[in-house]
mmCIF file of C-alpha atoms and ligand atoms in Angstrom:
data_model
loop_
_atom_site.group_PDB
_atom_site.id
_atom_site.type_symbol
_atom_site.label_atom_id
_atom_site.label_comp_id
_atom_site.label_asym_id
_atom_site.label_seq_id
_atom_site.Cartn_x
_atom_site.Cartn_y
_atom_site.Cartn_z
ATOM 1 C CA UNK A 1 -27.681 -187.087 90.182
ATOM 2 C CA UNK A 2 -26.895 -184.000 92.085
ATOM 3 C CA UNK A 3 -23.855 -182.142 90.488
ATOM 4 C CA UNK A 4 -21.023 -181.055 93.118
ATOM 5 C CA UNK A 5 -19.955 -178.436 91.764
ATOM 6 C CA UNK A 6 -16.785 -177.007 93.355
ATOM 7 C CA UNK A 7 -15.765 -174.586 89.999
ATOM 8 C CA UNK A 8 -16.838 -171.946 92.844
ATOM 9 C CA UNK A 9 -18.698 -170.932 95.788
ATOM 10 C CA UNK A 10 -20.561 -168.457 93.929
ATOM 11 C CA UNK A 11 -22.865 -171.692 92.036
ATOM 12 C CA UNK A 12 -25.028 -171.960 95.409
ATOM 13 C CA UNK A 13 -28.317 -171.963 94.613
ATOM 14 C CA UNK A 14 -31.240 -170.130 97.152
ATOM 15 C CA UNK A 15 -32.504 -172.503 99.697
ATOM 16 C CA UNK A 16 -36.115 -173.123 99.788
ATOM 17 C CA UNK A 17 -36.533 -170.902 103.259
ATOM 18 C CA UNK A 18 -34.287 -168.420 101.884
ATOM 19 C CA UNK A 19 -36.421 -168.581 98.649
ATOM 20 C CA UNK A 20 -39.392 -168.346 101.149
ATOM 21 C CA UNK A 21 -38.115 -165.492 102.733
ATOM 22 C CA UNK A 22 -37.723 -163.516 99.511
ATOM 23 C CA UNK A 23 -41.410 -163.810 99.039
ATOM 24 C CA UNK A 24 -42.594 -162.543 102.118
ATOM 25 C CA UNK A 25 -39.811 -159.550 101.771
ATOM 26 C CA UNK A 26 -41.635 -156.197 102.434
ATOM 27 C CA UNK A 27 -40.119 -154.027 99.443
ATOM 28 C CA UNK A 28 -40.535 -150.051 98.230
ATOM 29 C CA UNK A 29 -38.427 -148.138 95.948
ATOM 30 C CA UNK A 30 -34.778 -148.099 96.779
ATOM 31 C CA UNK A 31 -33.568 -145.349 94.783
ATOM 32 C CA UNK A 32 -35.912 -143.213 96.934
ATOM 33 C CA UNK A 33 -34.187 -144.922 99.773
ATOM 34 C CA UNK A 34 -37.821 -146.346 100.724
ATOM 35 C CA UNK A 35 -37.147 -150.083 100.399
ATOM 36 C CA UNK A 36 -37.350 -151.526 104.121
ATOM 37 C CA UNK A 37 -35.511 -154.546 103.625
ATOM 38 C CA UNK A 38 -32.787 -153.107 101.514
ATOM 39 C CA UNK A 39 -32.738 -150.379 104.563
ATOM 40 C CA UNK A 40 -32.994 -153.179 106.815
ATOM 41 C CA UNK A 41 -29.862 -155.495 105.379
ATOM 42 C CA UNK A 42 -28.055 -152.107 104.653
ATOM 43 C CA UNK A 43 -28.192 -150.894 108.298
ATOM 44 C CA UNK A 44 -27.697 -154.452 109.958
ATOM 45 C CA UNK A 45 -24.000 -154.681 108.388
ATOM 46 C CA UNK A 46 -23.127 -151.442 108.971
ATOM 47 C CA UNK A 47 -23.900 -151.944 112.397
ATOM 48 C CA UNK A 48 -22.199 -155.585 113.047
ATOM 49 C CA UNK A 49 -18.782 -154.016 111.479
ATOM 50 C CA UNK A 50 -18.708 -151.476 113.427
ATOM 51 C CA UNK A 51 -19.322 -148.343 110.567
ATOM 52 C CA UNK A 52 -22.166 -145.233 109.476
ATOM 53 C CA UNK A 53 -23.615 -147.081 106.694
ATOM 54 C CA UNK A 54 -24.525 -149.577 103.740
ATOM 55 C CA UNK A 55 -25.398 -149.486 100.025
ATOM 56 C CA UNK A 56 -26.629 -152.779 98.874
ATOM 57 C CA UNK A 57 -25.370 -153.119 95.521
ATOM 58 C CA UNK A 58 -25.786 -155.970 92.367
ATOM 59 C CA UNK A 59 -21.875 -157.390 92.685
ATOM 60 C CA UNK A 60 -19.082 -157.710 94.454
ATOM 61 C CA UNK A 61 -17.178 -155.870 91.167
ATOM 62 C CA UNK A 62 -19.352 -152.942 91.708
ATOM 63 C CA UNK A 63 -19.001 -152.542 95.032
ATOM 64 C CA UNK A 64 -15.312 -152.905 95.142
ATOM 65 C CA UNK A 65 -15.809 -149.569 91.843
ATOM 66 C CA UNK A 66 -18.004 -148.110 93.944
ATOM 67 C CA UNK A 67 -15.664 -147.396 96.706
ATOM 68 C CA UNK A 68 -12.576 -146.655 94.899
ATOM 69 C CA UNK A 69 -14.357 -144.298 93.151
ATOM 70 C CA UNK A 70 -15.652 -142.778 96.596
ATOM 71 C CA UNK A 71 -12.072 -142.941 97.947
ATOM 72 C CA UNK A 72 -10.239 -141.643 94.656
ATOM 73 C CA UNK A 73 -10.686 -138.745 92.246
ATOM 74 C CA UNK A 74 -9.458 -138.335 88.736
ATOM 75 C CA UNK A 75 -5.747 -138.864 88.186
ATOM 76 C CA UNK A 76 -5.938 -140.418 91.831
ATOM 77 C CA UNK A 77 -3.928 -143.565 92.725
ATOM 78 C CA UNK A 78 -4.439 -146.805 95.006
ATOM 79 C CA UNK A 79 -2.349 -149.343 95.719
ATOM 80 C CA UNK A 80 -3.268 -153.018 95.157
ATOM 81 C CA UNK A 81 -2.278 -156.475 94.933
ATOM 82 C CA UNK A 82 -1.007 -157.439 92.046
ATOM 83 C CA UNK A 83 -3.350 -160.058 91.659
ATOM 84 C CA UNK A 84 -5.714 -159.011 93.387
ATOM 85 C CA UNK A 85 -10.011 -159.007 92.324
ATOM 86 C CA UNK A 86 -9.883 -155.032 92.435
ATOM 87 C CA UNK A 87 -7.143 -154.739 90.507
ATOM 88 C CA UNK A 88 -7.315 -157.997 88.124
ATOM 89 C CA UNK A 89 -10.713 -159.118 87.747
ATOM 90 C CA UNK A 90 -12.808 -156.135 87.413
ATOM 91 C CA UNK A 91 -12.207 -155.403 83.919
ATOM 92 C CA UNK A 92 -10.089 -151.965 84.660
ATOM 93 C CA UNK A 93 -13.481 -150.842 86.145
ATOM 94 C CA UNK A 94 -11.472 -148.362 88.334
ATOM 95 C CA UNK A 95 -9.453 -147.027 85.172
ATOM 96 C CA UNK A 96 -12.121 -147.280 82.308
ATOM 97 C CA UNK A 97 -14.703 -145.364 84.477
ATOM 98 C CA UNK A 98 -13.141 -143.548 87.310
ATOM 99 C CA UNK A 99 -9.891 -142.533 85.825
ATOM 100 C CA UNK A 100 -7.861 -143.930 88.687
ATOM 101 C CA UNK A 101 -4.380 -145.393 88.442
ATOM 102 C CA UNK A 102 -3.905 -149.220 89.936
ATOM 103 C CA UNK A 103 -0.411 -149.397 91.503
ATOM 104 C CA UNK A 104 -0.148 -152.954 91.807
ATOM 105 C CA UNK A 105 2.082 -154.604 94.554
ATOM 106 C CA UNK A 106 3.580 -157.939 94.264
ATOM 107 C CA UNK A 107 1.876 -159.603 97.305
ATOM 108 C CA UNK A 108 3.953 -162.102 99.912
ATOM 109 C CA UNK A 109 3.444 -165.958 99.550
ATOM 110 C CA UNK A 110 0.598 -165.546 102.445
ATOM 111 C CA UNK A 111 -1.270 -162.597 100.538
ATOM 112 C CA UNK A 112 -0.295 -159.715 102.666
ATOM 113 C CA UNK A 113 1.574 -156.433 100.751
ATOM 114 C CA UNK A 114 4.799 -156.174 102.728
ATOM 115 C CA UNK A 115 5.045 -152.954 103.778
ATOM 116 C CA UNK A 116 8.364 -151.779 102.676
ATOM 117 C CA UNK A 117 6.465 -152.305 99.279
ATOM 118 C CA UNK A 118 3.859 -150.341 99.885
ATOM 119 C CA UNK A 119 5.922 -147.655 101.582
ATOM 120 C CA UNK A 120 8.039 -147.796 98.471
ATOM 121 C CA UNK A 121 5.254 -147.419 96.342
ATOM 122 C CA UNK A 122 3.903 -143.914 97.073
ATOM 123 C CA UNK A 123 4.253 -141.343 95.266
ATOM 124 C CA UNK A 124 5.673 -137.490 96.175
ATOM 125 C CA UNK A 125 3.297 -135.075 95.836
ATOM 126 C CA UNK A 126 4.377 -134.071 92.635
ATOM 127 C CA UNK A 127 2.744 -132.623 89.349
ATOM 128 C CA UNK A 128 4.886 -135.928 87.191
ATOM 129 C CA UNK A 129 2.454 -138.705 89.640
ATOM 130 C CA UNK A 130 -0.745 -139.753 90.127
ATOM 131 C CA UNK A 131 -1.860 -138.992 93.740
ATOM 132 C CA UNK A 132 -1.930 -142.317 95.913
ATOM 133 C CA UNK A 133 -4.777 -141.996 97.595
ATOM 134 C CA UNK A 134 -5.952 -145.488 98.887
ATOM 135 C CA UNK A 135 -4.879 -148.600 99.764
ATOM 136 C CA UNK A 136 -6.860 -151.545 98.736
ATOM 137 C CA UNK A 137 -6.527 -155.381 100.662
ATOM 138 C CA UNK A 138 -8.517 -158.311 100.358
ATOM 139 C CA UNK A 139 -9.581 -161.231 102.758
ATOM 140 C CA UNK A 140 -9.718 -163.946 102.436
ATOM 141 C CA UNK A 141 -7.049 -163.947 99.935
ATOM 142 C CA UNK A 142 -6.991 -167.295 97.781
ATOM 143 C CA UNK A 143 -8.794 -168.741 100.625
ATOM 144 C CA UNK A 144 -5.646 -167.128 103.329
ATOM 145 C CA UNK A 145 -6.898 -165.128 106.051
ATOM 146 C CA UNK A 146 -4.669 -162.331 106.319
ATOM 147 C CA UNK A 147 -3.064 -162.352 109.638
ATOM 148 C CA UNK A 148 -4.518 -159.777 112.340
ATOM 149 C CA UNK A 149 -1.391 -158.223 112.988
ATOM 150 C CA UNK A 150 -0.760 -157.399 109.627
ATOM 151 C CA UNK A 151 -3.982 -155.498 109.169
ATOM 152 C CA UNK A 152 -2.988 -153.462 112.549
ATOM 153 C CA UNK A 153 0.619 -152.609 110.534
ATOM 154 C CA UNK A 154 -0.887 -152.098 107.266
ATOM 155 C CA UNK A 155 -3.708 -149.680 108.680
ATOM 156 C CA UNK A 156 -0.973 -147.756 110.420
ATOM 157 C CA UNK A 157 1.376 -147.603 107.248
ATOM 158 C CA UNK A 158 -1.443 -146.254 105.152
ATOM 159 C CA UNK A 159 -2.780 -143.998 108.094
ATOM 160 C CA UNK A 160 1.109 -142.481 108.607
ATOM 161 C CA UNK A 161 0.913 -141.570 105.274
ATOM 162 C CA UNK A 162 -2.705 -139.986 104.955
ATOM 163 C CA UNK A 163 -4.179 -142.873 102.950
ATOM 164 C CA UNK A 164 -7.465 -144.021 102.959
ATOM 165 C CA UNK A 165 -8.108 -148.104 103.284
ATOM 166 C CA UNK A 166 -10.517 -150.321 101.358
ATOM 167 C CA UNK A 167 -10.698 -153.997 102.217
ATOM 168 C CA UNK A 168 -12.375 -156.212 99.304
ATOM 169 C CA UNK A 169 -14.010 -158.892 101.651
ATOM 170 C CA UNK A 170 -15.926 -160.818 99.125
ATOM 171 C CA UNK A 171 -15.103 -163.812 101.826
ATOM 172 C CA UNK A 172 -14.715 -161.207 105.191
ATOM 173 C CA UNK A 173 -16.771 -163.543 107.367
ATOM 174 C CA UNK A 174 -14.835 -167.042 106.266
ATOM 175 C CA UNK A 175 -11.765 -165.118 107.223
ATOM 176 C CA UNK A 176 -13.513 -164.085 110.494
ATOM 177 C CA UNK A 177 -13.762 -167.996 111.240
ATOM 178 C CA UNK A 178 -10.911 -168.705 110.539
ATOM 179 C CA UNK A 179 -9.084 -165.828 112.995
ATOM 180 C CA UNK A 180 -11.757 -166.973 115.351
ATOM 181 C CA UNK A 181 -12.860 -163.330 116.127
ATOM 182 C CA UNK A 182 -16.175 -161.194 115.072
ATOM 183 C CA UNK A 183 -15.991 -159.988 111.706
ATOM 184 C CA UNK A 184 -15.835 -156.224 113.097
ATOM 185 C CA UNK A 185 -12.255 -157.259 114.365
ATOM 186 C CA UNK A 186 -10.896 -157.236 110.888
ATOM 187 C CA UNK A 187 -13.030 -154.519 109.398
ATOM 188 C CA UNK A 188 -12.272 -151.829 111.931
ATOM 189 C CA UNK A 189 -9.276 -151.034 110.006
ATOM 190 C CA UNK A 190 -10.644 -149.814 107.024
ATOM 191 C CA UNK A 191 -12.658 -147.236 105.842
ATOM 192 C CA UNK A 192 -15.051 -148.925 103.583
ATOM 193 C CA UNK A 193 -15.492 -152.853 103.441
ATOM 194 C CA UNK A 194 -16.995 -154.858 100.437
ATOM 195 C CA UNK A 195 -18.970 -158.142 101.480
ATOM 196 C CA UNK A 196 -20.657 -160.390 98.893
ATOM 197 C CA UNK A 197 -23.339 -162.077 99.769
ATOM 198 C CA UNK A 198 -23.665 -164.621 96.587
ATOM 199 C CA UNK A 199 -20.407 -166.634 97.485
ATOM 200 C CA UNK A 200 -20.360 -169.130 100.575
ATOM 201 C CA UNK A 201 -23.389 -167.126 101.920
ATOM 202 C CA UNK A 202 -25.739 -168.152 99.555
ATOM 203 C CA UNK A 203 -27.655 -165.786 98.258
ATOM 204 C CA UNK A 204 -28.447 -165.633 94.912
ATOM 205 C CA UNK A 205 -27.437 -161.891 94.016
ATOM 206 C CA UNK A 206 -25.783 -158.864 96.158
ATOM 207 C CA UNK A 207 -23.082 -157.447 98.034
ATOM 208 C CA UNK A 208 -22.673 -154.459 100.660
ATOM 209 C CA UNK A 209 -20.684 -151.736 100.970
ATOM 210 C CA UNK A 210 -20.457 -150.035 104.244
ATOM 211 C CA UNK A 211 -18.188 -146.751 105.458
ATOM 212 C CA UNK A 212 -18.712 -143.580 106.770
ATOM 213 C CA UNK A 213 -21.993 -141.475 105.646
ATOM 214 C CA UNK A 214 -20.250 -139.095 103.047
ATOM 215 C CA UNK A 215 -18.084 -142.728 101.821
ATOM 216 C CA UNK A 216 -21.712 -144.265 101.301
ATOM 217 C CA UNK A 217 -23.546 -141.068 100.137
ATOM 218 C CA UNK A 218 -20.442 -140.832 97.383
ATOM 219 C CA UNK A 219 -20.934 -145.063 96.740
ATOM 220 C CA UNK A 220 -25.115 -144.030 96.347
ATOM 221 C CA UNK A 221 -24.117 -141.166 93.803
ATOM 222 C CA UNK A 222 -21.687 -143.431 91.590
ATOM 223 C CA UNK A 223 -23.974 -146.573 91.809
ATOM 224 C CA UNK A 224 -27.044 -144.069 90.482
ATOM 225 C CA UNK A 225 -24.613 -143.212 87.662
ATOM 226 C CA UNK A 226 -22.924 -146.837 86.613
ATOM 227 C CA UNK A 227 -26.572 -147.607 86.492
ATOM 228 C CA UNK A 228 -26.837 -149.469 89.432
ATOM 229 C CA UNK A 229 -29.907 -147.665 91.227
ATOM 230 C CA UNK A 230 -32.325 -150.153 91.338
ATOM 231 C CA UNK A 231 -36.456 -150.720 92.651
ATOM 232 C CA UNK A 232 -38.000 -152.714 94.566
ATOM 233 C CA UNK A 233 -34.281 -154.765 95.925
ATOM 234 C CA UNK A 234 -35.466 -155.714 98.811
ATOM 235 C CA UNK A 235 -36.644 -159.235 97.365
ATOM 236 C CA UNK A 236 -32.893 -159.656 96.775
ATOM 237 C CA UNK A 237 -32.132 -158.041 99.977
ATOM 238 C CA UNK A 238 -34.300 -160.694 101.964
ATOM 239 C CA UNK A 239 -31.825 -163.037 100.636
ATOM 240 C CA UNK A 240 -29.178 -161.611 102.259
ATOM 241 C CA UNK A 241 -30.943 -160.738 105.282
ATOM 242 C CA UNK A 242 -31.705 -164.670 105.694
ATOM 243 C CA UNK A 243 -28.093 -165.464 104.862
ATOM 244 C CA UNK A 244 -26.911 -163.071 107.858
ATOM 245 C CA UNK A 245 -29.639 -165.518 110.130
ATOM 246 C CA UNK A 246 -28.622 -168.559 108.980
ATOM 247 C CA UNK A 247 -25.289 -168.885 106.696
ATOM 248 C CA UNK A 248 -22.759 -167.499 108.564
ATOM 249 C CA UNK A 249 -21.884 -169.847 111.131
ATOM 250 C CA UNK A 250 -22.589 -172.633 108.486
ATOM 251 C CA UNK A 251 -19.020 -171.760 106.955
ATOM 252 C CA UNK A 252 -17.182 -173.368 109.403
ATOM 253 C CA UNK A 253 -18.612 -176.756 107.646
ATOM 254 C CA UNK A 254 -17.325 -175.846 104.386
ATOM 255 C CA UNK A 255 -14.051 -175.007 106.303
ATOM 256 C CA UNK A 256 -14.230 -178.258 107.600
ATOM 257 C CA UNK A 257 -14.847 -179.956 104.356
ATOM 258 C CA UNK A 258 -12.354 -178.376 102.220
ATOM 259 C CA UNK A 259 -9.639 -179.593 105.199
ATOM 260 C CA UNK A 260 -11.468 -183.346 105.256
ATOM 261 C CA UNK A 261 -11.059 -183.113 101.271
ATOM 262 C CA UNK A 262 -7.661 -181.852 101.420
ATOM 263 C CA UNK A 263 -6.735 -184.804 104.030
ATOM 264 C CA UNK A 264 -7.532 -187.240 101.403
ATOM 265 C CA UNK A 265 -6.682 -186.186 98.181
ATOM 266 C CA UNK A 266 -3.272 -185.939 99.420
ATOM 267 C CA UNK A 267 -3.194 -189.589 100.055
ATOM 268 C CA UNK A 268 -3.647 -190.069 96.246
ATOM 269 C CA UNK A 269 -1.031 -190.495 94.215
ATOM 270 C CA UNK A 270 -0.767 -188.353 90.846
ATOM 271 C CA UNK A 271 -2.476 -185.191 92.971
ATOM 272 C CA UNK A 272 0.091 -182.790 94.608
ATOM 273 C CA UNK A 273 -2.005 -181.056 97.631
ATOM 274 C CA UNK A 274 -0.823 -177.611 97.235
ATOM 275 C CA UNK A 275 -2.791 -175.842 100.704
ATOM 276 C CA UNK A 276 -6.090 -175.630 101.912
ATOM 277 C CA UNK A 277 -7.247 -172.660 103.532
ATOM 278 C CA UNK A 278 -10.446 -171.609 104.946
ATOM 279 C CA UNK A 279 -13.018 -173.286 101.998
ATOM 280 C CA UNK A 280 -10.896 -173.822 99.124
ATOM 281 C CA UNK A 281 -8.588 -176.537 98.445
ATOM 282 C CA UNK A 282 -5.656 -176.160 96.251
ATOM 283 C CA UNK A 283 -3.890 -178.844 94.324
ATOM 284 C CA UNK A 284 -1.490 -179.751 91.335
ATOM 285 C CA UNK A 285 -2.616 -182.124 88.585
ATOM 286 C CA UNK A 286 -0.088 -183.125 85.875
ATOM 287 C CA UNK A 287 -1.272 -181.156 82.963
ATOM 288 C CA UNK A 288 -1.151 -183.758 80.582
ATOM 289 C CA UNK A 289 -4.365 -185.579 82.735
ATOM 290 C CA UNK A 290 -6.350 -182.422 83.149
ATOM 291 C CA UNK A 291 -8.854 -182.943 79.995
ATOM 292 C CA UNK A 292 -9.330 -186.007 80.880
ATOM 293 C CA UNK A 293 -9.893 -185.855 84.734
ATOM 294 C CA UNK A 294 -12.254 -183.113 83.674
ATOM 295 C CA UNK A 295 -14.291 -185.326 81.499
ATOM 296 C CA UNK A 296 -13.834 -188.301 84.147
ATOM 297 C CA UNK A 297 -15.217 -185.740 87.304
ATOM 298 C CA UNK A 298 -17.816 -184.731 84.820
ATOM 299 C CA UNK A 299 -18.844 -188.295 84.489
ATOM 300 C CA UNK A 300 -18.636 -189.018 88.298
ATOM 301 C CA UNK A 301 -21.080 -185.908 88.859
ATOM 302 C CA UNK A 302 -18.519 -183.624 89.934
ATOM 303 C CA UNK A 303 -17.001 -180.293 88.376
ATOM 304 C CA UNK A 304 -13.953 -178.403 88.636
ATOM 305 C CA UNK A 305 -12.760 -175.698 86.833
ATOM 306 C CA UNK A 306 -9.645 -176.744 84.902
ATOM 307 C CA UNK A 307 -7.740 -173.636 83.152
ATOM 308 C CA UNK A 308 -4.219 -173.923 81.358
ATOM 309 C CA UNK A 309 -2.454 -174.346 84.600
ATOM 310 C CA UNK A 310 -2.051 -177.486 85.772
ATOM 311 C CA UNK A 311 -3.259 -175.795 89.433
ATOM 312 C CA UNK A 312 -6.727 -176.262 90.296
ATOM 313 C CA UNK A 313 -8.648 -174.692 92.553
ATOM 314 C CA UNK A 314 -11.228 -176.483 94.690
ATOM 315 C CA UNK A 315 -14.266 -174.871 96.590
ATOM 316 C CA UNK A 316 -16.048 -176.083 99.273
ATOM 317 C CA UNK A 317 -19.791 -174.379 99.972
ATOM 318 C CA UNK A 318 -23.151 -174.572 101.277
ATOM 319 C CA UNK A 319 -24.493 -176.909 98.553
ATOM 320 C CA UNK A 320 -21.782 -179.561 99.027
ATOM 321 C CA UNK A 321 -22.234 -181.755 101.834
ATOM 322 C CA UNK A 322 -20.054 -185.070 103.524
ATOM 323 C CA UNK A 323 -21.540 -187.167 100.559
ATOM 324 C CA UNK A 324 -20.526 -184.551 97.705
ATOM 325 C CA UNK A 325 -17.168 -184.186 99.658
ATOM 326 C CA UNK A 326 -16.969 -188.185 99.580
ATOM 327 C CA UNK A 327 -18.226 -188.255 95.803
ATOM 328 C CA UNK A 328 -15.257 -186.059 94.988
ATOM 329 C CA UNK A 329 -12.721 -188.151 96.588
ATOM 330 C CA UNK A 330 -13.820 -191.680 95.156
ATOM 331 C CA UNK A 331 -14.142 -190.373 91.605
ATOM 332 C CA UNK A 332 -10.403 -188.562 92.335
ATOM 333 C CA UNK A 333 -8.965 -192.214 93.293
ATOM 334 C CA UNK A 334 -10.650 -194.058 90.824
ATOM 335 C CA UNK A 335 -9.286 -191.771 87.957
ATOM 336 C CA UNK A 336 -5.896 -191.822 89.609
ATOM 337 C CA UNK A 337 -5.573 -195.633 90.801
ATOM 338 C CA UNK A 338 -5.393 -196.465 86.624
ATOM 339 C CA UNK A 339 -2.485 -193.999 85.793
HETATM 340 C C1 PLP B 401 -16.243 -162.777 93.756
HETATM 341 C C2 PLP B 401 -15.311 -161.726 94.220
HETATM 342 C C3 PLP B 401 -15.616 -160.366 94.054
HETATM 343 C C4 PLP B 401 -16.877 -159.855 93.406
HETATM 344 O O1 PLP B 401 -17.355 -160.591 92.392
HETATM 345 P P1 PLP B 401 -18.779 -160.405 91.706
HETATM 346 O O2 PLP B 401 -18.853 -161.609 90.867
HETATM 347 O O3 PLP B 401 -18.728 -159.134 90.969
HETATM 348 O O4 PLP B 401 -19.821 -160.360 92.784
HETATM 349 C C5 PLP B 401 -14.712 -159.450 94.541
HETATM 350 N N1 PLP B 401 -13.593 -159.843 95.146
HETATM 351 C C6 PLP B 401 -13.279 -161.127 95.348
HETATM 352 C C7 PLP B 401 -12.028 -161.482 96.074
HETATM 353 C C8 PLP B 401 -14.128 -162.107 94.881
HETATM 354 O O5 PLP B 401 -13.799 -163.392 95.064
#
């Protein structure tokens, strides 16, 4: 039986044509800049978001180091949500090797850093503070698109006060769908812009970063040093390149899934529907049947990612289709309809 596996969009496995496109990639050495699919992919984004240049890097956690350390210096500051990947998830990367402060924000309900907060949280030029430097947004946020009119305000906030702006977009072009514009509508705010390419677009390794040229050239120096430089990429690259053909417009489906899922798992009894935005569904189990829905779903062919909370966290993507979506929501009532 074929596992849906909704623990995260980042499980999708290469496609046979994308795996077929891999093969055929033309490939050189990319730390001599001579990889033409790497150069290729690299070029392509910059292009469609509206910016210089691209580095093709290994993760989303490295690109998202990459440009804070491009943006930031030593004893440097940005500002951050307070959950967010760049500040939470990335190990301290930004502290531990760039020697850069994280001034977290407590984000709004919807994801966005309210500006009085992030007005609040600069510091005066001053020898007793770290200089903030940067501010650093993500979208999608927990599956929110951040509204455009925020970006517009946040941009100017940050520009009034001379700061640079980084967007994490891990998930830029499922936030693109669901604003309904191009995804160069939401990245012309910032300065740098992180993409991944192994979540909902299925490639198997990768992310971009794309800026100015001296941004990018500073991202190509740091990547050389966090050992990062890397050969013949441009099998990986094809992989991305075929993702940019084919996956993109695809994530409206898993949009459209995660809302059909939501729809019914609400209708079940003993689940608490918590939101559903763009591909991820969010719901409320009580804790005391976690283990054993887990082992249940398990059973059914179906996995989630159950932590302490009794919140889980649902994720629709290319290798889940109307019968996965449909597996999930039989083996969700039949665990429920005996409790
Ligand atoms: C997945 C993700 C990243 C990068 O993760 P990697 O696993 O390092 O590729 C960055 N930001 C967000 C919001 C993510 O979801």
């Amino acid at each position: 039986m074929n596992v849906v596996d909704l623990r995260s969009d980042t499980v999708t496995r290469p496609t046979r044509a994308m795996r077929e496109a891999m093969l055929a990639a033309d490939v050189g050495d990319d730390v001599y800049g001579e990889d033409p699919t790497v150069n290729g992919l690299q070029q392509r984004l910059a292009d469609e978001l509206g910016f210089d240049a691209g580095l093709f890097v290994p993760s989303g956690t490295q690109s998202n180091l990459l440009a804070l350390m491009s943006h930031c210096e030593r004893g440097d500051e940005y500002l951050v949500g307070m959950d967010a990947h760049t500040f939470k998830f990335e190990g301290g990367g930004a502290a531990v090797l760039g020697s850069i402060q994280p001034q977290p924000i407590v984000p709004a309900e919807d994801g966005t850093l309210p500006l009085a907060r992030i007005e609040a949280s600069i510091k005066p030029v001053d020898p007793h503070f770290a200089r903030t430097r940067l501010l650093a947004l993500e979208n999608t946020w927990n599956g929110r698109a951040l509204p455009l009119n925020y970006l517009q305000a946040a941009h100017d906030t940050a520009r009034s006060r001379g700061l640079g702006l980084h967007l994490d977009g891990a998930r830029l072009f499922n936030a693109a769908i669901a604003c309904d514009v191009p995804a160069r509508e939401i990245a012309r705010h910032f300065d740098t812009v992180s993409v991944c390419f192994s979540k909902g677009l299925g490639a198997p390794v990768g992310s971009v970063l794309v800026g100015s040229h001296a941004l990018i050239e500073k991202a190509r120096r740091w990547r050389k040093v966090t050992g990062g430089g890397w050969r013949q990429a441009g099998i990986l690259a094809a992989g991305c390149v075929f993702a940019l053909d084919h996956h993109v417009a695809r994530l409206a489906d898993d949009h459209r899934r995660a809302a059909f899922l939501a729809g019914r798992l609400r209708e079940i009894a003993g689940v608490n529907l918590l939101g559903q935005f763009t591909n991820m569904v969010f719901i409320d189990v009580p804790a005391k049947h976690l283990r054993e829905l887990d082992v249940h779903l398990r059973e059914a062919g179906v996995r989630i990612s159950i932590g302490y909370l009794p919140t889980v966290r649902l994720v629709t993507h290319l290798d889940v289709d109307d019968e996965g979506v449909e597996r999930v929501v039989e083996a969700f009532r039949a665990f429920f309809a005996g409790r």
